[in-house]
Coordinates of C-alpha atoms in Angstrom, one line a residue:
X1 CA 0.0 0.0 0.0
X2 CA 0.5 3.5 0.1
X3 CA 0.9 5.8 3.5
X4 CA -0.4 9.2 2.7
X5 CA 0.8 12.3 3.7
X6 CA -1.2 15.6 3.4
X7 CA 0.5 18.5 1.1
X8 CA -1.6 21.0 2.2
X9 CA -5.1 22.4 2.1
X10 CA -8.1 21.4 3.5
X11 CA -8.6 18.7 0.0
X12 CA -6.9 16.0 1.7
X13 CA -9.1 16.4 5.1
X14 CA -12.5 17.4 3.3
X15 CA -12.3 13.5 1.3
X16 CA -12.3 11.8 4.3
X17 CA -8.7 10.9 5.0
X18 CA -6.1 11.1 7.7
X19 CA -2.9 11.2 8.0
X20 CA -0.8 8.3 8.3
X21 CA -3.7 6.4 6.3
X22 CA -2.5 3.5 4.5
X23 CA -4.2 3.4 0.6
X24 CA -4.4 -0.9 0.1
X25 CA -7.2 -0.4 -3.0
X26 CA -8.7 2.2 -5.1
X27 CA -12.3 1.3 -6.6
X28 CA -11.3 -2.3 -5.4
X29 CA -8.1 -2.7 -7.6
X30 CA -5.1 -3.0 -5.4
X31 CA -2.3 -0.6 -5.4
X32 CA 0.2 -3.1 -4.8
X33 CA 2.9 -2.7 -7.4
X34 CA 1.8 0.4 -9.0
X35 CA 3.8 3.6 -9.4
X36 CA 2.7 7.0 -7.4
X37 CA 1.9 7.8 -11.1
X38 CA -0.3 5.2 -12.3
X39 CA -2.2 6.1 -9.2
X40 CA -2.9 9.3 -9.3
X41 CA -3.7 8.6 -13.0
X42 CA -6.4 6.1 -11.3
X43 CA -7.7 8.5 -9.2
X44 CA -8.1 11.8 -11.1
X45 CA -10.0 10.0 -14.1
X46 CA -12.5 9.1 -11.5
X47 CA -15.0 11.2 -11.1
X48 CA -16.5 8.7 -7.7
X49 CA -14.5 6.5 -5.8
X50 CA -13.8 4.2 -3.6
X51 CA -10.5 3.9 -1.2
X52 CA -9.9 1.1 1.1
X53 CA -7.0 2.6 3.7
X54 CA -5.7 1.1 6.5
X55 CA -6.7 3.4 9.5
X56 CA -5.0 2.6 13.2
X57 CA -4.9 -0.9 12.7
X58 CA -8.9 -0.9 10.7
X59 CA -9.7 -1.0 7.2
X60 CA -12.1 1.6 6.6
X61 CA -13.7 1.9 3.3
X62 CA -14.1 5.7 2.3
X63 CA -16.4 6.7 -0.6
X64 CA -14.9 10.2 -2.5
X65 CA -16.9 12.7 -4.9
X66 CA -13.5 13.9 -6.6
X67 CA -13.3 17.5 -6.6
X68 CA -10.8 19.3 -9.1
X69 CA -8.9 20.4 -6.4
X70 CA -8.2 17.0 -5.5
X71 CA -5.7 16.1 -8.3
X72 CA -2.6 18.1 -6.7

């Protein structure tokens, strides 16, 4: 997976995610293996999605309307 990190704003925070959060699938396709790039590719070509992090030892599921501002 992924550990995320916030790079400022209040994007990261207003989808729903914290940091330290652990990304294991995006819209139920694993991350492992893929490349920061191929990810965000994932991610701003999606308009809805769906995240499964790792959250203090949880999986939490967290569902995302993207918002233009998300794709930093």
């Amino acid at each position: 997976g992924y550990r995320l990190n916030p790079r400022g704003g209040g994007h990261f925070e207003a989808a729903g995610l914290e940091p330290g959060d652990l990304v294991l699938r995006i819209n139920g396709q694993s991350v492992e293996g893929l490349r920061p790039d191929a990810i965000q590719t994932s991610v701003a070509s999606d308009k809805n999605l769906s995240l499964d992090v790792v959250r203090r030892g949880a999986i939490v599921r967290l569902q995302i309307s993207a918002d233009p501002g998300l794709a930093q």
